[in-house]
PDB file of C-alpha atoms in Angstrom:
ATOM      1  CA  MET A  14       2.738  58.643  -8.211  1.00 75.00           C
ATOM      2  CA  LYS A  15       1.700  56.801 -11.387  1.00 81.00           C
ATOM      3  CA  GLU A  16       5.245  55.569 -11.914  1.00 85.00           C
ATOM      4  CA  GLU A  17       5.446  54.276  -8.434  1.00 87.00           C
ATOM      5  CA  LEU A  18       2.180  52.553  -8.955  1.00 90.00           C
ATOM      6  CA  LYS A  19       3.641  50.909 -12.039  1.00 90.00           C
ATOM      7  CA  THR A  20       6.733  49.992 -10.106  1.00 91.00           C
ATOM      8  CA  LEU A  21       4.453  48.387  -7.471  1.00 93.00           C
ATOM      9  CA  TRP A  22       2.740  46.448 -10.229  1.00 93.00           C
ATOM     10  CA  ARG A  23       6.198  45.094 -11.435  1.00 93.00           C
ATOM     11  CA  LEU A  24       6.988  44.294  -7.826  1.00 95.00           C
ATOM     12  CA  GLN A  25       3.809  42.292  -7.485  1.00 94.00           C
ATOM     13  CA  LYS A  26       4.502  40.323 -10.525  1.00 94.00           C
ATOM     14  CA  LEU A  27       8.008  39.584  -9.372  1.00 95.00           C
ATOM     15  CA  ASP A  28       6.592  38.581  -5.948  1.00 94.00           C
ATOM     16  CA  THR A  29       4.325  36.091  -7.709  1.00 94.00           C
ATOM     17  CA  GLU A  30       7.036  34.721  -9.785  1.00 96.00           C
ATOM     18  CA  ILE A  31       9.306  34.403  -6.783  1.00 96.00           C
ATOM     19  CA  SER A  32       6.582  32.644  -4.901  1.00 94.00           C
ATOM     20  CA  LYS A  33       6.078  30.050  -7.766  1.00 95.00           C
ATOM     21  CA  LEU A  34       9.726  29.530  -8.133  1.00 97.00           C
ATOM     22  CA  GLU A  35      10.243  29.015  -4.277  1.00 96.00           C
ATOM     23  CA  ALA A  36       7.230  26.492  -4.434  1.00 96.00           C
ATOM     24  CA  ARG A  37       8.869  24.618  -7.377  1.00 96.00           C
ATOM     25  CA  LYS A  38      12.198  24.681  -5.649  1.00 97.00           C
ATOM     26  CA  LYS A  39      10.563  22.991  -2.558  1.00 96.00           C
ATOM     27  CA  ASN A  40       8.479  20.611  -4.562  1.00 96.00           C
ATOM     28  CA  ILE A  41      11.376  19.250  -6.925  1.00 96.00           C
ATOM     29  CA  PRO A  42      13.233  17.321  -4.063  1.00 96.00           C
ATOM     30  CA  GLN A  43       9.861  16.096  -2.661  1.00 95.00           C
ATOM     31  CA  GLU A  44       8.966  14.769  -6.257  1.00 95.00           C
ATOM     32  CA  ILE A  45      12.297  12.940  -6.429  1.00 95.00           C
ATOM     33  CA  GLN A  46      11.784  11.652  -2.946  1.00 95.00           C
ATOM     34  CA  GLN A  47       8.307  10.296  -4.007  1.00 95.00           C
ATOM     35  CA  LEU A  48       9.550   8.557  -7.041  1.00 93.00           C
ATOM     36  CA  ASN A  49      12.365   6.982  -5.097  1.00 94.00           C
ATOM     37  CA  LYS A  50       9.962   5.825  -2.569  1.00 95.00           C
ATOM     38  CA  LYS A  51       7.899   4.194  -5.326  1.00 94.00           C
ATOM     39  CA  LEU A  52      10.989   2.445  -6.561  1.00 95.00           C
ATOM     40  CA  LYS A  53      11.999   1.261  -3.173  1.00 95.00           C
ATOM     41  CA  ALA A  54       8.458  -0.092  -2.638  1.00 95.00           C
ATOM     42  CA  LYS A  55       8.652  -2.062  -5.910  1.00 94.00           C
ATOM     43  CA  GLU A  56      12.275  -3.427  -4.955  1.00 95.00           C
ATOM     44  CA  LYS A  57      10.770  -4.510  -1.552  1.00 96.00           C
ATOM     45  CA  GLU A  58       7.853  -6.288  -3.353  1.00 95.00           C
ATOM     46  CA  LEU A  59      10.364  -8.022  -5.715  1.00 95.00           C
ATOM     47  CA  GLN A  60      12.578  -9.132  -2.705  1.00 96.00           C
ATOM     48  CA  LYS A  61       9.435 -10.532  -1.006  1.00 95.00           C
ATOM     49  CA  GLN A  62       8.353 -12.507  -4.006  1.00 95.00           C
ATOM     50  CA  LYS A  63      11.869 -13.788  -4.315  1.00 95.00           C
ATOM     51  CA  GLU A  64      11.756 -14.968  -0.737  1.00 94.00           C
ATOM     52  CA  THR A  65       8.359 -16.465  -1.276  1.00 93.00           C
ATOM     53  CA  PHE A  66       9.741 -18.380  -4.377  1.00 94.00           C
ATOM     54  CA  GLN A  67      12.604 -19.651  -2.415  1.00 94.00           C
ATOM     55  CA  GLU A  68      10.113 -20.893   0.228  1.00 92.00           C
ATOM     56  CA  PHE A  69       8.272 -22.800  -2.517  1.00 91.00           C
ATOM     57  CA  ILE A  70      11.586 -24.382  -3.761  1.00 93.00           C
ATOM     58  CA  THR A  71      12.376 -25.497  -0.154  1.00 93.00           C
ATOM     59  CA  ARG A  72       8.868 -26.866   0.390  1.00 92.00           C
ATOM     60  CA  ARG A  73       8.986 -28.711  -2.947  1.00 93.00           C
ATOM     61  CA  ARG A  74      12.381 -30.255  -1.974  1.00 94.00           C
ATOM     62  CA  ASN A  75      11.193 -31.313   1.463  1.00 95.00           C
ATOM     63  CA  LEU A  76       8.055 -32.865  -0.021  1.00 94.00           C
ATOM     64  CA  GLU A  77      10.190 -34.711  -2.754  1.00 94.00           C
ATOM     65  CA  GLN A  78      12.490 -36.072  -0.027  1.00 95.00           C
ATOM     66  CA  ASP A  79       9.318 -37.027   2.076  1.00 94.00           C
ATOM     67  CA  ALA A  80       7.968 -38.841  -1.166  1.00 95.00           C
ATOM     68  CA  GLU A  81      11.122 -40.627  -1.676  1.00 95.00           C
ATOM     69  CA  GLU A  82      11.143 -41.888   1.996  1.00 94.00           C
ATOM     70  CA  SER A  83       7.664 -42.968   1.463  1.00 94.00           C
ATOM     71  CA  LYS A  84       8.476 -44.842  -1.731  1.00 95.00           C
ATOM     72  CA  ASP A  85      11.274 -46.591   0.198  1.00 95.00           C
ATOM     73  CA  ARG A  86       9.003 -47.687   2.880  1.00 94.00           C
ATOM     74  CA  VAL A  87       6.543 -48.981   0.294  1.00 94.00           C
ATOM     75  CA  ARG A  88       9.366 -51.058  -1.396  1.00 94.00           C
ATOM     76  CA  ARG A  89      10.565 -52.378   2.043  1.00 94.00           C
ATOM     77  CA  TYR A  90       6.944 -53.271   2.943  1.00 93.00           C
ATOM     78  CA  LYS A  91       6.429 -55.108  -0.382  1.00 93.00           C
ATOM     79  CA  ALA A  92       9.753 -56.959   0.105  1.00 93.00           C
ATOM     80  CA  GLN A  93       8.529 -58.185   3.709  1.00 92.00           C
ATOM     81  CA  LEU A  94       5.289 -59.574   2.022  1.00 90.00           C
ATOM     82  CA  LEU A  95       7.438 -62.302   0.588  1.00 88.00           C
ATOM     83  CA  GLN A  96       8.721 -63.295   4.026  1.00 89.00           C
ATOM     84  CA  VAL A  97       5.669 -63.327   6.140  1.00 86.00           C
ATOM     85  CA  LYS A  98       4.215 -66.532   7.493  1.00 86.00           C
ATOM     86  CA  THR A  99       0.805 -65.695   8.796  1.00 91.00           C
ATOM     87  CA  ASN A 100      -2.164 -64.001   7.254  1.00 92.00           C
ATOM     88  CA  LYS A 101      -2.242 -61.499  10.203  1.00 92.00           C
ATOM     89  CA  GLU A 102       1.153 -60.341   9.399  1.00 91.00           C
ATOM     90  CA  TYR A 103       0.397 -60.258   5.728  1.00 92.00           C
ATOM     91  CA  GLN A 104      -2.747 -57.948   6.325  1.00 94.00           C
ATOM     92  CA  SER A 105      -0.769 -55.661   8.751  1.00 94.00           C
ATOM     93  CA  ILE A 106       1.828 -55.039   6.076  1.00 92.00           C
ATOM     94  CA  LEU A 107      -0.801 -54.448   3.391  1.00 94.00           C
ATOM     95  CA  HIS A 108      -2.294 -51.984   5.778  1.00 95.00           C
ATOM     96  CA  GLU A 109       1.126 -50.185   6.164  1.00 93.00           C
ATOM     97  CA  ILE A 110       1.575 -50.268   2.338  1.00 94.00           C
ATOM     98  CA  SER A 111      -1.834 -48.642   1.884  1.00 95.00           C
ATOM     99  CA  THR A 112      -1.176 -45.915   4.521  1.00 94.00           C
ATOM    100  CA  GLU A 113       2.130 -45.063   2.886  1.00 93.00           C
ATOM    101  CA  GLU A 114       0.648 -44.905  -0.682  1.00 94.00           C
ATOM    102  CA  VAL A 115      -1.980 -42.623   0.575  1.00 95.00           C
ATOM    103  CA  LYS A 116       0.807 -40.281   2.018  1.00 94.00           C
ATOM    104  CA  LEU A 117       2.726 -40.665  -1.177  1.00 94.00           C
ATOM    105  CA  SER A 118      -0.229 -39.586  -3.172  1.00 95.00           C
ATOM    106  CA  ALA A 119      -0.848 -36.544  -0.987  1.00 95.00           C
ATOM    107  CA  TYR A 120       3.021 -35.635  -1.247  1.00 94.00           C
ATOM    108  CA  GLU A 121       2.805 -35.831  -5.011  1.00 94.00           C
ATOM    109  CA  GLU A 122      -0.273 -33.561  -5.161  1.00 95.00           C
ATOM    110  CA  GLU A 123       1.462 -30.937  -2.969  1.00 94.00           C
ATOM    111  CA  ILE A 124       4.538 -31.261  -5.114  1.00 94.00           C
ATOM    112  CA  ILE A 125       2.511 -30.501  -8.147  1.00 94.00           C
ATOM    113  CA  ASP A 126       0.774 -27.712  -6.398  1.00 93.00           C
ATOM    114  CA  ALA A 127       4.215 -26.271  -5.295  1.00 91.00           C
ATOM    115  CA  LEU A 128       5.507 -26.630  -8.799  1.00 92.00           C
ATOM    116  CA  THR A 129       2.563 -24.767 -10.267  1.00 92.00           C
ATOM    117  CA  GLN A 130       2.807 -21.866  -7.716  1.00 92.00           C
ATOM    118  CA  SER A 131       6.603 -21.535  -7.998  1.00 92.00           C
ATOM    119  CA  ASP A 132       6.249 -21.437 -11.879  1.00 93.00           C
ATOM    120  CA  GLU A 133       3.639 -18.685 -11.715  1.00 93.00           C
ATOM    121  CA  LEU A 134       5.557 -16.821  -9.122  1.00 94.00           C
ATOM    122  CA  SER A 135       8.806 -17.155 -11.354  1.00 94.00           C
ATOM    123  CA  LYS A 136       7.038 -15.446 -14.166  1.00 95.00           C
ATOM    124  CA  GLN A 137       5.810 -12.670 -11.842  1.00 94.00           C
ATOM    125  CA  ILE A 138       9.245 -12.179 -10.595  1.00 95.00           C
ATOM    126  CA  GLU A 139      10.723 -12.016 -14.134  1.00 95.00           C
ATOM    127  CA  ASN A 140       8.113  -9.544 -15.284  1.00 95.00           C
ATOM    128  CA  LEU A 141       8.486  -7.412 -12.125  1.00 94.00           C
ATOM    129  CA  SER A 142      12.216  -7.408 -12.597  1.00 95.00           C
ATOM    130  CA  LYS A 143      12.029  -6.189 -16.148  1.00 95.00           C
ATOM    131  CA  GLU A 144       9.522  -3.550 -15.024  1.00 94.00           C
ATOM    132  CA  LEU A 145      11.656  -2.482 -12.143  1.00 95.00           C
ATOM    133  CA  GLU A 146      14.651  -2.045 -14.542  1.00 95.00           C
ATOM    134  CA  LYS A 147      12.620   0.121 -16.878  1.00 95.00           C
ATOM    135  CA  ASP A 148      11.395   2.249 -13.943  1.00 94.00           C
ATOM    136  CA  LYS A 149      14.970   2.740 -12.704  1.00 95.00           C
ATOM    137  CA  ASP A 150      16.041   3.801 -16.022  1.00 95.00           C
ATOM    138  CA  LYS A 151      13.087   6.229 -16.325  1.00 94.00           C
ATOM    139  CA  PHE A 152      13.725   7.473 -12.813  1.00 94.00           C
ATOM    140  CA  SER A 153      17.335   7.997 -13.394  1.00 95.00           C
ATOM    141  CA  LYS A 154      16.579  10.155 -16.548  1.00 95.00           C
ATOM    142  CA  TYR A 155      13.801  12.012 -14.940  1.00 95.00           C
ATOM    143  CA  GLU A 156      15.793  12.733 -11.809  1.00 95.00           C
ATOM    144  CA  GLU A 157      18.648  14.240 -13.906  1.00 96.00           C
ATOM    145  CA  LYS A 158      15.966  16.297 -15.623  1.00 96.00           C
ATOM    146  CA  LEU A 159      14.529  17.489 -12.427  1.00 96.00           C
ATOM    147  CA  GLN A 160      18.036  18.186 -10.992  1.00 96.00           C
ATOM    148  CA  LYS A 161      18.656  20.298 -14.043  1.00 97.00           C
ATOM    149  CA  GLU A 162      15.312  22.078 -13.566  1.00 97.00           C
ATOM    150  CA  LEU A 163      16.216  22.702  -9.970  1.00 97.00           C
ATOM    151  CA  SER A 164      19.463  24.317 -10.844  1.00 97.00           C
ATOM    152  CA  GLU A 165      17.541  26.630 -13.275  1.00 97.00           C
ATOM    153  CA  VAL A 166      14.992  27.465 -10.672  1.00 97.00           C
ATOM    154  CA  GLU A 167      17.700  28.455  -8.217  1.00 97.00           C
ATOM    155  CA  ASN A 168      19.418  30.573 -10.749  1.00 97.00           C
ATOM    156  CA  ALA A 169      16.116  32.316 -11.700  1.00 97.00           C
ATOM    157  CA  LEU A 170      15.300  32.938  -8.080  1.00 97.00           C
ATOM    158  CA  LEU A 171      18.662  34.671  -7.633  1.00 97.00           C
ATOM    159  CA  THR A 172      17.949  36.878 -10.656  1.00 97.00           C
ATOM    160  CA  LYS A 173      14.433  37.586  -9.550  1.00 97.00           C
ATOM    161  CA  LYS A 174      15.421  38.414  -6.065  1.00 96.00           C
ATOM    162  CA  ASP A 175      18.098  40.714  -7.243  1.00 96.00           C
ATOM    163  CA  GLU A 176      15.573  42.520  -9.581  1.00 95.00           C
ATOM    164  CA  TYR A 177      13.190  42.588  -6.678  1.00 94.00           C
ATOM    165  CA  GLU A 178      15.665  44.295  -4.291  1.00 94.00           C
ATOM    166  CA  LYS A 179      16.608  46.818  -6.989  1.00 94.00           C
ATOM    167  CA  LEU A 180      12.797  47.762  -7.424  1.00 93.00           C
ATOM    168  CA  THR A 181      12.186  48.117  -3.739  1.00 92.00           C
ATOM    169  CA  ASN A 182      14.977  50.789  -3.713  1.00 91.00           C
ATOM    170  CA  LYS A 183      12.757  52.725  -6.135  1.00 89.00           C
ATOM    171  CA  ILE A 184       9.711  52.827  -4.082  1.00 90.00           C
ATOM    172  CA  ASN A 185       8.989  55.040  -1.134  1.00 90.00           C
ATOM    173  CA  SER A 186       9.500  53.252   2.011  1.00 91.00           C
ATOM    174  CA  VAL A 187       6.108  54.018   3.296  1.00 92.00           C
ATOM    175  CA  ILE A 188       4.355  52.858   0.233  1.00 92.00           C
ATOM    176  CA  LEU A 189       6.512  49.788   0.125  1.00 93.00           C
ATOM    177  CA  SER A 190       5.752  49.007   3.858  1.00 93.00           C
ATOM    178  CA  ARG A 191       2.008  49.369   3.067  1.00 93.00           C
ATOM    179  CA  TYR A 192       2.110  47.159   0.068  1.00 94.00           C
ATOM    180  CA  GLN A 193       3.981  44.451   1.929  1.00 94.00           C
ATOM    181  CA  GLN A 194       1.551  44.654   4.788  1.00 94.00           C
ATOM    182  CA  ILE A 195      -1.503  44.168   2.437  1.00 95.00           C
ATOM    183  CA  LYS A 196       0.323  41.393   0.586  1.00 94.00           C
ATOM    184  CA  ARG A 197       0.904  39.481   3.861  1.00 92.00           C
ATOM    185  CA  SER A 198      -2.798  39.673   4.742  1.00 92.00           C
ATOM    186  CA  ARG A 199      -4.189  38.964   1.195  1.00 92.00           C
ATOM    187  CA  ASP A 200      -2.499  35.642   0.233  1.00 90.00           C
ATOM    188  CA  GLY A 201       0.532  37.360  -1.346  1.00 92.00           C
ATOM    189  CA  ILE A 202      -1.388  39.698  -3.640  1.00 94.00           C
ATOM    190  CA  GLY A 203      -1.111  43.288  -2.557  1.00 95.00           C
ATOM    191  CA  VAL A 204      -1.843  45.011  -5.985  1.00 95.00           C
ATOM    192  CA  VAL A 205      -4.509  44.245  -8.401  1.00 95.00           C
ATOM    193  CA  GLY A 206      -5.789  45.879 -11.713  1.00 92.00           C
ATOM    194  CA  ILE A 207      -9.200  47.016 -12.331  1.00 91.00           C
ATOM    195  CA  SER A 208     -10.963  46.595 -15.681  1.00 82.00           C
ATOM    196  CA  GLU A 209     -13.864  48.853 -16.343  1.00 85.00           C
ATOM    197  CA  SER A 210     -15.298  48.995 -12.880  1.00 90.00           C
ATOM    198  CA  THR A 211     -14.329  45.655 -11.540  1.00 93.00           C
ATOM    199  CA  CYS A 212     -11.662  44.856  -8.941  1.00 92.00           C
ATOM    200  CA  LYS A 213      -9.723  41.879 -10.182  1.00 92.00           C
ATOM    201  CA  GLY A 214      -8.766  41.057  -6.689  1.00 92.00           C
ATOM    202  CA  CYS A 215     -12.269  40.275  -5.294  1.00 93.00           C
ATOM    203  CA  ASN A 216     -14.607  41.083  -8.321  1.00 93.00           C
ATOM    204  CA  ALA A 217     -16.214  43.891  -6.374  1.00 94.00           C
ATOM    205  CA  ILE A 218     -18.000  46.616  -8.490  1.00 94.00           C
ATOM    206  CA  LEU A 219     -16.412  49.924  -7.806  1.00 94.00           C
ATOM    207  CA  PRO A 220     -18.227  53.359  -7.811  1.00 93.00           C
ATOM    208  CA  PRO A 221     -17.708  55.186 -11.134  1.00 93.00           C
ATOM    209  CA  GLN A 222     -16.100  58.189  -9.461  1.00 94.00           C
ATOM    210  CA  PHE A 223     -13.744  56.055  -7.582  1.00 94.00           C
ATOM    211  CA  VAL A 224     -12.715  54.189 -10.783  1.00 93.00           C
ATOM    212  CA  VAL A 225     -12.020  57.771 -12.387  1.00 93.00           C
ATOM    213  CA  GLU A 226      -9.649  58.376  -9.433  1.00 93.00           C
ATOM    214  CA  VAL A 227      -7.875  55.188  -9.917  1.00 92.00           C
ATOM    215  CA  ARG A 228      -7.432  55.816 -13.671  1.00 91.00           C
ATOM    216  CA  LYS A 229      -5.826  59.188 -12.905  1.00 89.00           C
ATOM    217  CA  GLY A 230      -3.231  57.403 -10.695  1.00 87.00           C
ATOM    218  CA  ASN A 231      -2.416  60.397  -8.530  1.00 89.00           C
ATOM    219  CA  LYS A 232      -2.607  58.547  -5.245  1.00 91.00           C
ATOM    220  CA  ILE A 233      -2.579  55.196  -3.692  1.00 92.00           C
ATOM    221  CA  LEU A 234      -6.180  53.883  -3.581  1.00 94.00           C
ATOM    222  CA  THR A 235      -7.395  50.517  -2.343  1.00 94.00           C
ATOM    223  CA  CYS A 236     -10.440  48.436  -2.794  1.00 93.00           C
ATOM    224  CA  GLU A 237     -13.047  48.868  -0.208  1.00 91.00           C
ATOM    225  CA  GLN A 238     -13.852  45.113  -0.206  1.00 92.00           C
ATOM    226  CA  CYS A 239     -10.518  43.381  -0.298  1.00 94.00           C
ATOM    227  CA  GLY A 240      -8.226  46.320   0.757  1.00 94.00           C
ATOM    228  CA  ARG A 241      -5.761  45.710  -2.194  1.00 96.00           C
ATOM    229  CA  ILE A 242      -3.975  48.535  -3.928  1.00 95.00           C
ATOM    230  CA  LEU A 243      -5.530  49.333  -7.225  1.00 95.00           C
ATOM    231  CA  ILE A 244      -4.133  50.168 -10.537  1.00 93.00           C
ATOM    232  CA  TRP A 245      -5.795  50.820 -13.989  1.00 91.00           C
ATOM    233  CA  GLU A 246      -4.802  47.770 -16.136  1.00 86.00           C
ATOM    234  CA  ASP A 247      -4.484  49.771 -19.331  1.00 79.00           C
ATOM    235  CA  ASP A 248      -1.634  51.525 -17.689  1.00 74.00           C
ATOM    236  CA  VAL A 249       0.487  48.420 -17.187  1.00 79.00           C
ATOM    237  CA  ASP A 250      -0.711  45.784 -19.803  1.00 64.00           C
TER     238      ASP A 250
END
C-alpha cells in the first residue's frame, strides 16, 4: 500500500504540472491577442492623429484662401477710393475696407493657430510613429518567443499526459477512482502530505495516533477536515 501511496503522490504532482501547463497553453494565445490589441489601438490612435493633422492642413489652406480673397477686396476698395466723387461714397468704401481688414486680421490669427496646432500634432505623429515601430519590433520578437514557448508547452503536455496514463495503470482502479473524486471536489488536489501533525492541505492538526497510522502507510487515510488522502512527507520528499 505504501508504494501505491507514493504512486498517488507522483500522480498528484503530475496532475498539478499538467494543470499548470494547460493553463499556460490557454494563456499564451490570449497574451498574444492582448498585445496585438494594444498595437491595433496605437495604430488607430496614429491614424486618427493623421486625419486630424490633415484637417488642420485643409483648414489652414481654406483660411489662407479666404485671407487672399479678403486682401484682394481691400486692394479693390482702395483703388475705388481714387475714383469716388462724393464724401458719402468715400466713407462707405472706408467702412468696407475696415470690415475686410478686421476679417483679414481674424483669418491671420486663425492661420497662426492652425499652424501652431498642426506643428505640435506633426511632432506627436512623428513620436508616435517611432514608438509604434519599436512596439511592432518588440511584439514580433516577443510573439516569436511565445510561439516557441507554446510549442514547448504542448510537447511537455504530451510527455506528462503519457507519463500520467502509465502511472494510472499501476494504481488500483478503486483507489484511483477515489483519488480522482477527491481531486475534483478539492480544487484539483486529492493527495497532500503531513508534516509532524499538520495536514498540508488545510492546516488541520491531526491526532497523534492517527499520524502514526499515516506514517505506517498500510492503508488509505484521509484528513477529517478536508477529506484529502494523506501521505507522510518524509516518504516522498
